Amino acid sequence: MKRKWRGGAEVLSDDELTSMRKAGLVVARALAEMTQAVRPGMTTREVDAIAVDVLAREHATSNFFKYEPGYGIPPYPAVSCLSVNNEVVHGIPSDRVLLEGDLLSIDFGAIVNGYHGDAARSVGVGTLEPLVARLNTVTRESLWAGIGAARLGGTIGDISSAIERWVRRSGKYGVVRDYTGHGIGHSMHQLPDIPNYGLPKRGPRVDLGMCLAIEPMVTLGGYATETLDNQWTVVTSDGSVGAHWENTITVTRHGLWVLTELDGGEAELNRLGLPFGPLAD
Ligand code: MF3
Ligand code: CO
């Protein structure tokens, strides 16, 4: 099928959105298995191995493995990004042992029939300190605030500002500025960029057929980050703990469809009084 683009964003037909949902469901299932398996004493490599299993079982392939962002950065060596505590995103699975009280951010993506899904959850290893638990809750809520601000004829800035405002009104946190959400479709990273801060009514328009990966990254300290010598792992400059939540969504004529949630977002959207608008599920 001929691919359609508008202002740098891919525009998908209803049939193609149904294919995006298939990829999103694989991502949702893998994230559910990984989060449920996490416990003290496990290595991050063992968590990644669960994702490898899910991909095989679902006949899906990885969009993370061997991903090359360019600029001489080496190909990504795993199928998930596992970032612990001060690591915000793009942590590489390793022999690192997870400890009680760690905050683990699990970022995972999959390709099904050429369509990409991408999502992330942060989860406590055992019990979290109250301040870290609160950071995680605020970050998850800011993702849903961003999702809830997506509407046909609205703008990317509406989403960005809703995320930032949610975090700001929840307390003193850092909103990471060096990384953004993104359009997604037949490839993982497309335009538009979706910053986690900004002003309403600014930026590109949200249109029918666009799929958006919305992904707030929030810290207990400042917004500044740096990359480790492995050229991937992104840590907070001040050593504070960071959380990361992400979903791939689309806006249909009927409302919101969260492609990377097991229930399409129905329960949470209902709770928030937002329109749930799947095409067919
Ligand atoms: N999921 C990340 C994102 O949202 C991408 C991971 S980088 C990769 O941009 F190399 F692992 F793919
Ligand atoms: Co993403």
CSV table of C-alpha atoms and ligand atoms in Angstrom, one decimal:
chain,number,residue,atom,x,y,z
A,1,MET,CA,0.0,0.0,0.0
A,2,LYS,CA,1.2,3.5,-0.8
A,3,ARG,CA,2.3,5.3,2.4
A,4,LYS,CA,0.7,8.7,3.1
A,5,TRP,CA,2.4,11.5,5.0
A,6,ARG,CA,1.2,14.9,6.2
A,7,GLY,CA,3.7,17.4,7.6
A,8,GLY,CA,6.3,14.7,8.3
A,9,ALA,CA,3.8,12.5,10.1
A,10,GLU,CA,2.6,9.2,8.7
A,11,VAL,CA,-1.2,9.0,8.1
A,12,LEU,CA,-2.6,5.5,8.4
A,13,SER,CA,-5.9,4.1,7.1
A,14,ASP,CA,-8.4,2.3,9.5
A,15,ASP,CA,-7.1,-1.1,8.4
A,16,GLU,CA,-3.5,0.1,9.1
A,17,LEU,CA,-4.5,1.3,12.5
A,18,THR,CA,-5.9,-2.1,13.2
A,19,SER,CA,-2.5,-3.5,12.3
A,20,MET,CA,-0.9,-0.9,14.7
A,21,ARG,CA,-3.2,-2.3,17.4
A,22,LYS,CA,-1.8,-5.8,16.8
A,23,ALA,CA,1.8,-4.5,17.3
A,24,GLY,CA,0.6,-2.5,20.3
A,25,LEU,CA,-1.0,-5.6,21.9
A,26,VAL,CA,2.3,-7.5,21.6
A,27,VAL,CA,4.1,-4.7,23.4
A,28,ALA,CA,1.4,-4.5,26.1
A,29,ARG,CA,1.6,-8.3,26.7
A,30,ALA,CA,5.4,-8.2,27.0
A,31,LEU,CA,5.4,-5.3,29.4
A,32,ALA,CA,2.8,-7.0,31.5
A,33,GLU,CA,4.9,-10.2,31.7
A,34,MET,CA,8.1,-8.2,32.4
A,35,THR,CA,6.6,-6.0,35.1
A,36,GLN,CA,5.0,-9.0,36.9
A,37,ALA,CA,8.3,-11.0,36.8
A,38,VAL,CA,10.4,-8.2,38.4
A,39,ARG,CA,11.7,-9.1,41.9
A,40,PRO,CA,14.8,-8.5,44.0
A,41,GLY,CA,17.7,-10.7,43.0
A,42,MET,CA,16.8,-10.8,39.3
A,43,THR,CA,19.3,-9.4,36.7
A,44,THR,CA,18.1,-6.9,34.1
A,45,ARG,CA,19.3,-9.4,31.5
A,46,GLU,CA,16.7,-11.9,32.8
A,47,VAL,CA,14.0,-9.3,32.4
A,48,ASP,CA,15.1,-8.7,28.8
A,49,ALA,CA,15.0,-12.5,28.2
A,50,ILE,CA,11.2,-12.5,28.9
A,51,ALA,CA,10.8,-9.9,26.1
A,52,VAL,CA,12.8,-12.1,23.7
A,53,ASP,CA,10.4,-15.0,24.6
A,54,VAL,CA,7.3,-12.9,24.0
A,55,LEU,CA,8.6,-11.7,20.6
A,56,ALA,CA,9.2,-15.3,19.5
A,57,ARG,CA,5.8,-16.5,20.8
A,58,GLU,CA,4.0,-13.6,19.1
A,59,HIS,CA,5.9,-14.0,15.8
A,60,ALA,CA,7.0,-10.4,16.2
A,61,THR,CA,10.4,-8.8,15.7
A,62,SER,CA,12.3,-6.2,17.6
A,63,ASN,CA,12.5,-2.5,16.6
A,64,PHE,CA,15.1,-1.9,19.4
A,65,PHE,CA,17.6,-4.6,18.6
A,66,LYS,CA,20.4,-3.3,16.4
A,67,TYR,CA,18.6,0.1,16.2
A,68,GLU,CA,21.1,2.7,15.0
A,69,PRO,CA,20.3,6.4,15.7
A,70,GLY,CA,23.3,7.5,13.6
A,71,TYR,CA,26.0,10.0,14.8
A,72,GLY,CA,28.4,6.9,15.2
A,73,ILE,CA,26.4,5.5,18.1
A,74,PRO,CA,26.7,1.7,18.2
A,75,PRO,CA,23.7,-0.5,17.4
A,76,TYR,CA,21.5,-1.1,20.4
A,77,PRO,CA,22.3,-4.6,21.8
A,78,ALA,CA,19.0,-5.8,23.3
A,79,VAL,CA,15.2,-5.9,22.7
A,80,SER,CA,14.3,-3.8,25.7
A,81,CYS,CA,15.7,-0.8,27.5
A,82,LEU,CA,16.0,-1.3,31.3
A,83,SER,CA,16.9,1.7,33.3
A,84,VAL,CA,17.5,1.6,37.1
A,85,ASN,CA,17.1,4.5,39.5
A,86,ASN,CA,19.3,7.4,38.2
A,87,GLU,CA,19.2,5.9,34.7
A,88,VAL,CA,16.3,7.6,33.0
A,89,VAL,CA,16.1,5.8,29.7
A,90,HIS,CA,18.0,3.5,27.3
A,91,GLY,CA,19.7,1.4,30.0
A,92,ILE,CA,21.2,-1.7,28.5
A,93,PRO,CA,20.3,-5.1,30.0
A,94,SER,CA,23.2,-6.6,31.9
A,95,ASP,CA,24.2,-8.7,34.9
A,96,ARG,CA,23.1,-5.9,37.2
A,97,VAL,CA,21.1,-7.4,40.0
A,98,LEU,CA,17.9,-5.6,40.9
A,99,LEU,CA,17.6,-4.7,44.6
A,100,GLU,CA,14.6,-4.0,46.9
A,101,GLY,CA,13.6,-0.4,46.5
A,102,ASP,CA,15.0,0.1,43.0
A,103,LEU,CA,12.9,1.9,40.4
A,104,LEU,CA,13.1,-0.1,37.1
A,105,SER,CA,12.0,1.6,33.9
A,106,ILE,CA,11.0,-1.0,31.2
A,107,ASP,CA,10.9,0.3,27.6
A,108,PHE,CA,9.9,-2.2,24.9
A,109,GLY,CA,8.9,-2.1,21.3
A,110,ALA,CA,7.8,-4.7,18.6
A,111,ILE,CA,7.2,-4.9,14.9
A,112,VAL,CA,4.2,-6.9,13.6
A,113,ASN,CA,3.6,-7.1,9.8
A,114,GLY,CA,5.7,-3.9,9.4
A,115,TYR,CA,3.9,-1.9,12.0
A,116,HIS,CA,5.6,-0.6,15.2
A,117,GLY,CA,4.5,-0.4,18.8
A,118,ASP,CA,6.5,1.3,21.6
A,119,ALA,CA,5.7,1.7,25.3
A,120,ALA,CA,7.3,1.9,28.7
A,121,ARG,CA,6.3,1.4,32.4
A,122,SER,CA,8.3,2.1,35.5
A,123,VAL,CA,7.9,-0.4,38.3
A,124,GLY,CA,9.2,-0.8,41.9
A,125,VAL,CA,11.5,-3.7,42.7
A,126,GLY,CA,9.7,-4.8,45.9
A,127,THR,CA,8.6,-1.8,47.9
A,128,LEU,CA,9.6,1.7,46.9
A,129,GLU,CA,10.5,4.6,49.2
A,130,PRO,CA,7.4,6.9,49.4
A,131,LEU,CA,9.1,9.8,47.5
A,132,VAL,CA,10.1,7.4,44.6
A,133,ALA,CA,6.6,5.8,44.6
A,134,ARG,CA,5.1,9.2,44.3
A,135,LEU,CA,7.5,10.1,41.4
A,136,ASN,CA,6.3,7.0,39.6
A,137,THR,CA,2.7,7.8,40.2
A,138,VAL,CA,3.1,11.4,39.0
A,139,THR,CA,4.9,10.3,35.9
A,140,ARG,CA,2.2,7.7,35.0
A,141,GLU,CA,-0.5,10.3,35.6
A,142,SER,CA,1.3,12.9,33.4
A,143,LEU,CA,1.3,10.3,30.6
A,144,TRP,CA,-2.5,10.0,30.9
A,145,ALA,CA,-2.8,13.8,31.1
A,146,GLY,CA,-0.9,14.0,27.8
A,147,ILE,CA,-3.1,11.3,26.3
A,148,GLY,CA,-6.2,13.1,27.4
A,149,ALA,CA,-5.1,16.3,25.8
A,150,ALA,CA,-4.8,14.6,22.3
A,151,ARG,CA,-7.8,15.5,20.1
A,152,LEU,CA,-8.5,15.9,16.4
A,153,GLY,CA,-7.8,19.5,15.4
A,154,GLY,CA,-5.8,20.0,18.6
A,155,THR,CA,-2.0,20.3,18.6
A,156,ILE,CA,1.1,18.5,19.8
A,157,GLY,CA,1.6,21.5,22.2
A,158,ASP,CA,-1.7,20.7,23.9
A,159,ILE,CA,-0.2,17.3,24.8
A,160,SER,CA,3.2,18.7,25.8
A,161,SER,CA,1.7,21.4,28.0
A,162,ALA,CA,-0.8,19.0,29.7
A,163,ILE,CA,2.1,16.7,30.7
A,164,GLU,CA,4.2,19.6,32.0
A,165,ARG,CA,1.4,21.1,33.9
A,166,TRP,CA,0.4,17.8,35.5
A,167,VAL,CA,4.0,17.4,36.7
A,168,ARG,CA,4.3,21.0,37.9
A,169,ARG,CA,1.1,21.0,39.9
A,170,SER,CA,2.1,17.7,41.5
A,171,GLY,CA,5.2,19.0,43.2
A,172,LYS,CA,8.9,19.7,42.7
A,173,TYR,CA,10.1,17.5,39.9
A,174,GLY,CA,12.4,17.7,36.8
A,175,VAL,CA,10.9,17.3,33.4
A,176,VAL,CA,13.5,15.8,31.1
A,177,ARG,CA,14.0,18.1,28.0
A,178,ASP,CA,16.7,16.2,26.1
A,179,TYR,CA,14.3,13.4,24.8
A,180,THR,CA,10.8,13.6,23.4
A,181,GLY,CA,7.9,11.4,22.3
A,182,HIS,CA,7.5,10.9,18.6
A,183,GLY,CA,5.2,9.9,15.7
A,184,ILE,CA,5.3,6.1,14.9
A,185,GLY,CA,3.9,3.8,12.2
A,186,HIS,CA,5.9,1.9,9.6
A,187,SER,CA,9.0,3.0,11.6
A,188,MET,CA,9.6,3.7,15.3
A,189,HIS,CA,10.8,7.3,15.3
A,190,GLN,CA,8.9,9.7,13.1
A,191,LEU,CA,7.8,13.3,13.2
A,192,PRO,CA,6.3,15.0,15.0
A,193,ASP,CA,8.5,15.2,18.1
A,194,ILE,CA,6.4,15.4,21.2
A,195,PRO,CA,8.2,17.3,24.0
A,196,ASN,CA,7.1,16.9,27.6
A,197,TYR,CA,6.9,20.6,28.1
A,198,GLY,CA,5.5,23.4,26.0
A,199,LEU,CA,2.5,25.6,25.3
A,200,PRO,CA,-1.1,24.8,24.3
A,201,LYS,CA,-2.1,25.6,20.7
A,202,ARG,CA,1.5,25.4,19.5
A,203,GLY,CA,3.1,22.9,17.2
A,204,PRO,CA,1.8,20.5,14.5
A,205,ARG,CA,-1.9,19.5,14.4
A,206,VAL,CA,-3.1,16.1,15.6
A,207,ASP,CA,-5.0,14.4,12.7
A,208,LEU,CA,-6.9,11.3,12.0
A,209,GLY,CA,-4.6,8.4,11.2
A,210,MET,CA,-1.6,9.7,13.1
A,211,CYS,CA,-0.1,7.4,15.8
A,212,LEU,CA,1.8,9.1,18.6
A,213,ALA,CA,4.3,7.7,21.2
A,214,ILE,CA,3.8,9.9,24.2
A,215,GLU,CA,6.6,9.4,26.8
A,216,PRO,CA,7.1,11.6,29.8
A,217,MET,CA,10.5,11.3,31.6
A,218,VAL,CA,10.4,12.9,35.1
A,219,THR,CA,13.0,13.1,37.9
A,220,LEU,CA,13.2,13.8,41.6
A,221,GLY,CA,15.8,16.5,40.8
A,222,GLY,CA,16.6,18.6,37.8
A,223,TYR,CA,15.8,18.1,34.1
A,224,ALA,CA,19.5,17.8,33.0
A,225,THR,CA,20.7,14.4,31.7
A,226,GLU,CA,23.9,12.9,30.3
A,227,THR,CA,24.9,9.8,28.4
A,228,LEU,CA,27.3,7.2,29.8
A,229,ASP,CA,30.4,6.0,28.0
A,230,ASN,CA,28.4,3.1,26.5
A,231,GLN,CA,26.8,5.9,24.4
A,232,TRP,CA,23.3,4.7,25.3
A,233,THR,CA,22.4,4.8,29.0
A,234,VAL,CA,20.9,8.2,29.9
A,235,VAL,CA,21.3,9.2,33.5
A,236,THR,CA,20.3,12.3,35.5
A,237,SER,CA,23.1,14.8,35.8
A,238,ASP,CA,22.3,15.2,39.5
A,239,GLY,CA,22.0,11.5,40.3
A,240,SER,CA,18.3,11.8,41.1
A,241,VAL,CA,15.9,9.0,40.4
A,242,GLY,CA,14.0,9.2,37.0
A,243,ALA,CA,10.7,7.5,35.9
A,244,HIS,CA,9.5,6.9,32.4
A,245,TRP,CA,6.1,6.0,31.1
A,246,GLU,CA,5.1,5.7,27.4
A,247,ASN,CA,2.1,4.6,25.3
A,248,THR,CA,1.5,4.6,21.6
A,249,ILE,CA,-1.9,6.1,20.9
A,250,THR,CA,-4.2,7.2,18.0
A,251,VAL,CA,-7.2,9.5,17.9
A,252,THR,CA,-10.2,8.1,16.0
A,253,ARG,CA,-13.5,9.8,15.1
A,254,HIS,CA,-14.9,8.2,18.3
A,255,GLY,CA,-12.2,9.1,20.7
A,256,LEU,CA,-8.8,7.9,22.1
A,257,TRP,CA,-7.4,4.4,21.4
A,258,VAL,CA,-4.3,3.5,23.5
A,259,LEU,CA,-2.8,0.9,21.2
A,260,THR,CA,-0.2,-0.4,23.8
A,261,GLU,CA,-2.6,-1.0,26.7
A,262,LEU,CA,-4.2,-4.5,27.0
A,263,ASP,CA,-7.7,-3.0,27.2
A,264,GLY,CA,-7.0,-0.2,24.6
A,265,GLY,CA,-7.0,2.3,27.5
A,266,GLU,CA,-10.8,1.7,28.2
A,267,ALA,CA,-10.6,1.5,32.0
A,268,GLU,CA,-8.3,4.5,32.6
A,269,LEU,CA,-10.0,6.7,30.0
A,270,ASN,CA,-13.4,5.9,31.6
A,271,ARG,CA,-12.0,6.7,35.0
A,272,LEU,CA,-10.8,10.0,33.7
A,273,GLY,CA,-14.0,10.8,31.8
A,274,LEU,CA,-12.3,10.7,28.4
A,275,PRO,CA,-13.8,9.2,25.2
A,276,PHE,CA,-12.6,5.7,24.4
A,277,GLY,CA,-12.8,5.3,20.7
A,278,PRO,CA,-11.4,2.0,19.4
A,279,LEU,CA,-12.0,1.1,15.7
A,280,ALA,CA,-12.5,-2.6,16.4
A,281,ASP,CA,-11.1,-4.5,19.3
B,1,MF3,N1,11.6,3.3,23.1
B,1,MF3,C1,12.6,4.3,22.9
B,1,MF3,C2,11.9,5.5,22.4
B,1,MF3,O1,10.8,5.7,22.8
B,1,MF3,C3,13.6,3.9,21.9
B,1,MF3,C4,14.5,2.9,22.5
B,1,MF3,S1,16.1,3.2,21.8
B,1,MF3,C5,16.4,1.7,21.1
B,1,MF3,O2,12.4,6.3,21.7
B,1,MF3,F1,17.6,1.7,20.6
B,1,MF3,F2,16.4,0.8,22.1
B,1,MF3,F3,15.6,1.3,20.2
B,2,CO,CO,9.3,6.0,22.2
